[in-house]
Amino acid sequence: MHKKYSKNAKQNILPGFNLSLGFTIFYLSLIVLIPLSAAFIKTTELSFSEFWAVVSAPRVVASYQLTFGASLIGALINAVFGLLTAWVLVRYTFPGKKIIDALVDLPFALPTAVAGIALTAVYAGNGWIGQWLEPLGIKVAFTPIGVIVALTFIGLPFVVRTVQPVLEDLEAETEEAAASLGANRWQTFTKIIFPAIWPALLTGFALAFARAIGEYGSVIFIAGNVPFVSEITPLIIITKLEQYEYASATAVAVVMLVISFLLLFAINGLQWWVNRRATALT
Amino acid sequence: MSIEIKNIRKNFGSFSALNDVSLDVPSGELVALLGPSGCGKTTLLRIIAGLETPDSGSIHFHGADATAQKVREREVGFVFQHYALFRHMTVFENVAFGLRVRPKETRPTDAEIKRRVHELLELVQLDWLADRYPPQLSGGQRQRIALARALAVEPKVLLLDEPFGALDAKVRKELRRWLRRLHDELHITSIFVTHDQEEALEVSDRVVVINKGQVEQIGSPQEVYDNPVSPFVYQFLGNVNQFHSQIHQGEANIGGVGLKINAHHDTKHSAGLAYVRPHDIEIHKVRNGEAPAFEAVIHYIHAIGPLVRLELQRADQEDLIEAELTQERFRELGLIQGQNVFVYPRNVRVFLNA
Amino acid sequence: MSISTTLPASQYSNYQNKVARSRATSEPVWVRWTLIAIVLLFLTLFLIVPLAAVFTEALRKGFDTYITALTDPDALSSIKLTLIAAAIAVPLNLVFGVAAAWAIAKFEFRGKSILITLIDLPFAVSPVIAGLIYVLIFGLQGWFGSTLLDHDIKVIFAIPGIVLATIFVTFPFVARELIPLMQAQGKEEEEAGLVLGASGWQILWRITLPNVKWGLLYGVILTNARAMGEFGAVSVVSGHIRGLTNTLPLHVEILYNEYNYAAAFAVASLLAILALVTLVLKSFVEWKVARDAQINEKS
């Protein structure tokens, strides 16, 4: 009874609120907010037409297409295989399952540069996997496909780890009920299980997508970085920086920042919705 | 130590949890705050402890204003509904916590702490669990450890939030008696919150019935049970039959039957609610002289246990009347389902409609 | 938004659900093994083969080359710099994470959900941009560029810049780990501590932190792994001065771009081992949390 109302309670008897919140906001401002605002302030050095000329230059636009396109495809691949992986890890037993489960987080723990050179070595024309693909006419390394491979790699944990807990919490009873009412396994999946997990799947997809858009380290080794073909937007920013074009580097960065912010808010909204659904269901 | 609570108000947003609550708790008493969930009783307890701040009003401990005092300074012992034992500490460390966090000057020595903790664990009869962790204990054991922990700091007041709420029925009864005995031994002013009327009536010296943020009635268990001051208290404390009635000069007219009520002598033609406890319903197979009675049919008989409960359907309307008889009386009457009987209510209590 | 980084409490609550499914709610054997095979193939192509490649490539030219690559003075200095950056970034973000989790999990206040979103920001920002913003502030042409130059302080293309970029990219991890854990534990134990006379610090040290110790540990492990492995952000602010401002991942890049593959993979294998250790520790922490949850549930 008390808990229900304490949500609205302004006064809370525990100490340390001012100190902890004060420090949180101070540190957040110092490390994140003020530096990020620098990017937006820096762009004001450009007039709008200059800004527009930078962010809509053909080479930059080509990089957006590659970055967003490859991120989208990578996230879709992860949505499909991530769901499968989560399903297999939750529902089935097989030898080495624990190890596989732990390895799913590898892309999160492995430094991106290491991932980059490893994927390049594996998918290059003479690499372990690349040598089998090349005779089929599929070139992976140093092409946009390489970018997709790298972005799939780094987004891999997200779908699995968002869907997995939801699948685990699904009650066997509802599926048994469906079966007792005459549903076959496929009907049970599409009508009972999938509706319960799709918000989590969507969240995982969005997380993988957002992560892929900003990715740099794992991509640049395998991409080949050919302008108009395999050059991602973060690399454009770096190239401009190396040429001391700070304002135009920042202009491109601001475009990416705005998109990232929008995605972040969308994802947080999604997660809020998922949690609310979860609590409403229990 | 006595506690005076004066005109406490507390709102959570637009919800009024406590609305002008005043209450005196004399030193050494064991008081129950009784009410349905959401009535504000836990909030009141937390305000006494200092875990919640009232919007207005004051709390006095032994005559001294404690409203502005911090929790740490109030010297209260608080037993949380879900015990709030420290999961990562042994039972011993849990009980010792209050002593260990004292400033150096007043902190007892380790040997003294050890002695005190074991003393308390013996008091709650759980000395043998000293090295266990809370998750390894049963609900009843946790409850007693929580109590020992609260007592370790030698509080002037002991506050218990639904102390038996999370326990199963049997353990609940045991612990109830045990708490009563403990209180008789220690004589520490204690307030506990409960929504269970049986618990409140059995354990406490005094019952404070709270409803919708307001005190409905304060009195000994006997008083509040026998003389409820409001329909709410009547209905909350035990089973009761409720009748719509017309009150006129000391008589309640219920569906054509006029019952003497020994009150409201000057009231004329007013609507009111009449209450009769099931055990105040007398049953006869034949009309018993001139006394007013309802005709009714026995709808259902529950004959399990020492009392027999009857559901009676009044002849004049659909309402059911509940009655309780002893097994002896039930056998004597030889009642069966579907039988026509006469119902004689005693001790009718009437509350005029507002 | 870093769901994948947290140990969701729910993940451990329903373990019974996982085992012993009835026949009615499981798939035919051939479906099961087909799905398992697909997943294993996918994970092999994307995870296991690349991981194996790191170690194979590292040892391709023999163990001596491997050791030489790791004991090269430039490699050693990059290890040292990486350790320094992590040693500063991890404790700072740890303190921040505890403070933020305390405020967010134990109190209600306006704008809380915005604050949580803002804490996630560094995770959503491209590492390249994370580096860029510090260049804009501390670089030669930046806000404080000339002031720093006057006092002969170097931030960009120097260690402070690397540390700042590292702090930025690892900013949310401890906080994100602790917030849901501390929220799930509620406030009752803290209130009990308060009634028993404990001060705020005593409550934090003796009650709150011991209760979230495994989550805290995992947050620190993860922060550390990301701090030591950060590439993009550090790459922007470092200036790639060999032996001076090269971290381990940057050293990998330099060696790789010099076509010194064996050495590049040798250094990379160090980082891969770090990642594997992180995963092992994570599994250990999860096991601990699951066990604690089970003990709590049984009683």
mmCIF file with all atom_site columns, N, CA and C in Angstrom, chain C residues 98-126:
data_model
loop_
_atom_site.group_PDB
_atom_site.id
_atom_site.type_symbol
_atom_site.label_atom_id
_atom_site.label_alt_id
_atom_site.label_comp_id
_atom_site.label_asym_id
_atom_site.label_entity_id
_atom_site.label_seq_id
_atom_site.pdbx_PDB_ins_code
_atom_site.Cartn_x
_atom_site.Cartn_y
_atom_site.Cartn_z
_atom_site.occupancy
_atom_site.B_iso_or_equiv
_atom_site.pdbx_formal_charge
_atom_site.auth_seq_id
_atom_site.auth_comp_id
_atom_site.auth_asym_id
_atom_site.auth_atom_id
_atom_site.pdbx_PDB_model_num
ATOM 1  N N  . VAL C 1 98  ? 27.784 4.933  -9.045  1.00 0.00 ? 98  VAL C N  1
ATOM 2  C CA . VAL C 1 98  ? 27.168 4.725  -7.729  1.00 0.00 ? 98  VAL C CA 1
ATOM 3  C C  . VAL C 1 98  ? 26.310 5.939  -7.352  1.00 0.00 ? 98  VAL C C  1
ATOM 4  N N  . ALA C 1 99  ? 26.856 7.139  -7.581  1.00 0.00 ? 99  ALA C N  1
ATOM 5  C CA . ALA C 1 99  ? 26.100 8.350  -7.237  1.00 0.00 ? 99  ALA C CA 1
ATOM 6  C C  . ALA C 1 99  ? 24.810 8.426  -8.055  1.00 0.00 ? 99  ALA C C  1
ATOM 7  N N  . ALA C 1 100 ? 24.933 8.192  -9.356  1.00 0.00 ? 100 ALA C N  1
ATOM 8  C CA . ALA C 1 100 ? 23.755 8.288  -10.220 1.00 0.00 ? 100 ALA C CA 1
ATOM 9  C C  . ALA C 1 100 ? 22.721 7.235  -9.840  1.00 0.00 ? 100 ALA C C  1
ATOM 10 N N  . ALA C 1 101 ? 23.183 6.026  -9.567  1.00 0.00 ? 101 ALA C N  1
ATOM 11 C CA . ALA C 1 101 ? 22.248 4.952  -9.225  1.00 0.00 ? 101 ALA C CA 1
ATOM 12 C C  . ALA C 1 101 ? 21.556 5.249  -7.895  1.00 0.00 ? 101 ALA C C  1
ATOM 13 N N  . TRP C 1 102 ? 22.300 5.803  -6.956  1.00 0.00 ? 102 TRP C N  1
ATOM 14 C CA . TRP C 1 102 ? 21.698 6.159  -5.659  1.00 0.00 ? 102 TRP C CA 1
ATOM 15 C C  . TRP C 1 102 ? 20.574 7.171  -5.860  1.00 0.00 ? 102 TRP C C  1
ATOM 16 N N  . ALA C 1 103 ? 20.883 8.230  -6.597  1.00 0.00 ? 103 ALA C N  1
ATOM 17 C CA . ALA C 1 103 ? 19.873 9.274  -6.807  1.00 0.00 ? 103 ALA C CA 1
ATOM 18 C C  . ALA C 1 103 ? 18.675 8.723  -7.582  1.00 0.00 ? 103 ALA C C  1
ATOM 19 N N  . ILE C 1 104 ? 18.944 7.961  -8.615  1.00 0.00 ? 104 ILE C N  1
ATOM 20 C CA . ILE C 1 104 ? 17.860 7.521  -9.501  1.00 0.00 ? 104 ILE C CA 1
ATOM 21 C C  . ILE C 1 104 ? 17.055 6.377  -8.895  1.00 0.00 ? 104 ILE C C  1
ATOM 22 N N  . ALA C 1 105 ? 17.740 5.451  -8.234  1.00 0.00 ? 105 ALA C N  1
ATOM 23 C CA . ALA C 1 105 ? 17.022 4.271  -7.744  1.00 0.00 ? 105 ALA C CA 1
ATOM 24 C C  . ALA C 1 105 ? 16.310 4.532  -6.422  1.00 0.00 ? 105 ALA C C  1
ATOM 25 N N  . LYS C 1 106 ? 16.823 5.431  -5.616  1.00 0.00 ? 106 LYS C N  1
ATOM 26 C CA . LYS C 1 106 ? 16.260 5.578  -4.273  1.00 0.00 ? 106 LYS C CA 1
ATOM 27 C C  . LYS C 1 106 ? 15.365 6.804  -4.123  1.00 0.00 ? 106 LYS C C  1
ATOM 28 N N  . PHE C 1 107 ? 15.332 7.667  -5.142  1.00 0.00 ? 107 PHE C N  1
ATOM 29 C CA . PHE C 1 107 ? 14.543 8.888  -4.989  1.00 0.00 ? 107 PHE C CA 1
ATOM 30 C C  . PHE C 1 107 ? 13.647 9.102  -6.204  1.00 0.00 ? 107 PHE C C  1
ATOM 31 N N  . GLU C 1 108 ? 12.586 9.841  -5.965  1.00 0.00 ? 108 GLU C N  1
ATOM 32 C CA . GLU C 1 108 ? 11.728 10.248 -7.071  1.00 0.00 ? 108 GLU C CA 1
ATOM 33 C C  . GLU C 1 108 ? 11.968 11.733 -7.307  1.00 0.00 ? 108 GLU C C  1
ATOM 34 N N  . PHE C 1 109 ? 12.156 12.106 -8.531  1.00 0.00 ? 109 PHE C N  1
ATOM 35 C CA . PHE C 1 109 ? 12.279 13.538 -8.818  1.00 0.00 ? 109 PHE C CA 1
ATOM 36 C C  . PHE C 1 109 ? 11.890 13.799 -10.260 1.00 0.00 ? 109 PHE C C  1
ATOM 37 N N  . ARG C 1 110 ? 11.589 15.052 -10.514 1.00 0.00 ? 110 ARG C N  1
ATOM 38 C CA . ARG C 1 110 ? 11.218 15.452 -11.867 1.00 0.00 ? 110 ARG C CA 1
ATOM 39 C C  . ARG C 1 110 ? 12.379 15.263 -12.814 1.00 0.00 ? 110 ARG C C  1
ATOM 40 N N  . GLY C 1 111 ? 12.085 14.860 -14.009 1.00 0.00 ? 111 GLY C N  1
ATOM 41 C CA . GLY C 1 111 ? 13.124 14.779 -15.033 1.00 0.00 ? 111 GLY C CA 1
ATOM 42 C C  . GLY C 1 111 ? 14.000 13.556 -14.900 1.00 0.00 ? 111 GLY C C  1
ATOM 43 N N  . LYS C 1 112 ? 13.562 12.596 -14.091 1.00 0.00 ? 112 LYS C N  1
ATOM 44 C CA . LYS C 1 112 ? 14.384 11.416 -13.877 1.00 0.00 ? 112 LYS C CA 1
ATOM 45 C C  . LYS C 1 112 ? 14.586 10.627 -15.171 1.00 0.00 ? 112 LYS C C  1
ATOM 46 N N  . SER C 1 113 ? 13.508 10.477 -15.937 1.00 0.00 ? 113 SER C N  1
ATOM 47 C CA . SER C 1 113 ? 13.665 9.667  -17.153 1.00 0.00 ? 113 SER C CA 1
ATOM 48 C C  . SER C 1 113 ? 14.546 10.385 -18.164 1.00 0.00 ? 113 SER C C  1
ATOM 49 N N  . ILE C 1 114 ? 14.517 11.716 -18.150 1.00 0.00 ? 114 ILE C N  1
ATOM 50 C CA . ILE C 1 114 ? 15.422 12.457 -19.037 1.00 0.00 ? 114 ILE C CA 1
ATOM 51 C C  . ILE C 1 114 ? 16.865 12.230 -18.602 1.00 0.00 ? 114 ILE C C  1
ATOM 52 N N  . LEU C 1 115 ? 17.071 12.252 -17.278 1.00 0.00 ? 115 LEU C N  1
ATOM 53 C CA . LEU C 1 115 ? 18.424 12.033 -16.770 1.00 0.00 ? 115 LEU C CA 1
ATOM 54 C C  . LEU C 1 115 ? 18.933 10.655 -17.200 1.00 0.00 ? 115 LEU C C  1
ATOM 55 N N  . ILE C 1 116 ? 18.070 9.650  -17.092 1.00 0.00 ? 116 ILE C N  1
ATOM 56 C CA . ILE C 1 116 ? 18.482 8.297  -17.477 1.00 0.00 ? 116 ILE C CA 1
ATOM 57 C C  . ILE C 1 116 ? 18.855 8.264  -18.959 1.00 0.00 ? 116 ILE C C  1
ATOM 58 N N  . THR C 1 117 ? 18.049 8.935  -19.776 1.00 0.00 ? 117 THR C N  1
ATOM 59 C CA . THR C 1 117 ? 18.348 8.982  -21.205 1.00 0.00 ? 117 THR C CA 1
ATOM 60 C C  . THR C 1 117 ? 19.682 9.686  -21.462 1.00 0.00 ? 117 THR C C  1
ATOM 61 N N  . LEU C 1 118 ? 19.914 10.773 -20.718 1.00 0.00 ? 118 LEU C N  1
ATOM 62 C CA . LEU C 1 118 ? 21.165 11.516 -20.922 1.00 0.00 ? 118 LEU C CA 1
ATOM 63 C C  . LEU C 1 118 ? 22.376 10.682 -20.528 1.00 0.00 ? 118 LEU C C  1
ATOM 64 N N  . ILE C 1 119 ? 22.213 9.857  -19.497 1.00 0.00 ? 119 ILE C N  1
ATOM 65 C CA . ILE C 1 119 ? 23.322 8.995  -19.090 1.00 0.00 ? 119 ILE C CA 1
ATOM 66 C C  . ILE C 1 119 ? 23.647 7.998  -20.210 1.00 0.00 ? 119 ILE C C  1
ATOM 67 N N  . ASP C 1 120 ? 22.618 7.611  -20.959 1.00 0.00 ? 120 ASP C N  1
ATOM 68 C CA . ASP C 1 120 ? 22.827 6.686  -22.076 1.00 0.00 ? 120 ASP C CA 1
ATOM 69 C C  . ASP C 1 120 ? 23.485 7.337  -23.282 1.00 0.00 ? 120 ASP C C  1
ATOM 70 N N  . LEU C 1 121 ? 23.423 8.673  -23.318 1.00 0.00 ? 121 LEU C N  1
ATOM 71 C CA . LEU C 1 121 ? 23.892 9.391  -24.513 1.00 0.00 ? 121 LEU C CA 1
ATOM 72 C C  . LEU C 1 121 ? 25.238 8.904  -25.048 1.00 0.00 ? 121 LEU C C  1
ATOM 73 N N  . PRO C 1 122 ? 26.266 8.821  -24.210 1.00 0.00 ? 122 PRO C N  1
ATOM 74 C CA . PRO C 1 122 ? 27.569 8.440  -24.763 1.00 0.00 ? 122 PRO C CA 1
ATOM 75 C C  . PRO C 1 122 ? 27.533 7.112  -25.493 1.00 0.00 ? 122 PRO C C  1
ATOM 76 N N  . PHE C 1 123 ? 26.577 6.264  -25.131 1.00 0.00 ? 123 PHE C N  1
ATOM 77 C CA . PHE C 1 123 ? 26.486 4.975  -25.782 1.00 0.00 ? 123 PHE C CA 1
ATOM 78 C C  . PHE C 1 123 ? 25.933 5.121  -27.196 1.00 0.00 ? 123 PHE C C  1
ATOM 79 N N  . ALA C 1 124 ? 25.119 6.137  -27.395 1.00 0.00 ? 124 ALA C N  1
ATOM 80 C CA . ALA C 1 124 ? 24.496 6.320  -28.701 1.00 0.00 ? 124 ALA C CA 1
ATOM 81 C C  . ALA C 1 124 ? 25.373 7.145  -29.640 1.00 0.00 ? 124 ALA C C  1
ATOM 82 N N  . VAL C 1 125 ? 26.348 7.838  -29.051 1.00 0.00 ? 125 VAL C N  1
ATOM 83 C CA . VAL C 1 125 ? 27.181 8.723  -29.868 1.00 0.00 ? 125 VAL C CA 1
ATOM 84 C C  . VAL C 1 125 ? 28.318 7.920  -30.494 1.00 0.00 ? 125 VAL C C  1
ATOM 85 N N  . SER C 1 126 ? 28.546 8.156  -31.758 1.00 0.00 ? 126 SER C N  1
ATOM 86 C CA . SER C 1 126 ? 29.658 7.491  -32.440 1.00 0.00 ? 126 SER C CA 1
ATOM 87 C C  . SER C 1 126 ? 30.970 7.816  -31.728 1.00 0.00 ? 126 SER C C  1
#
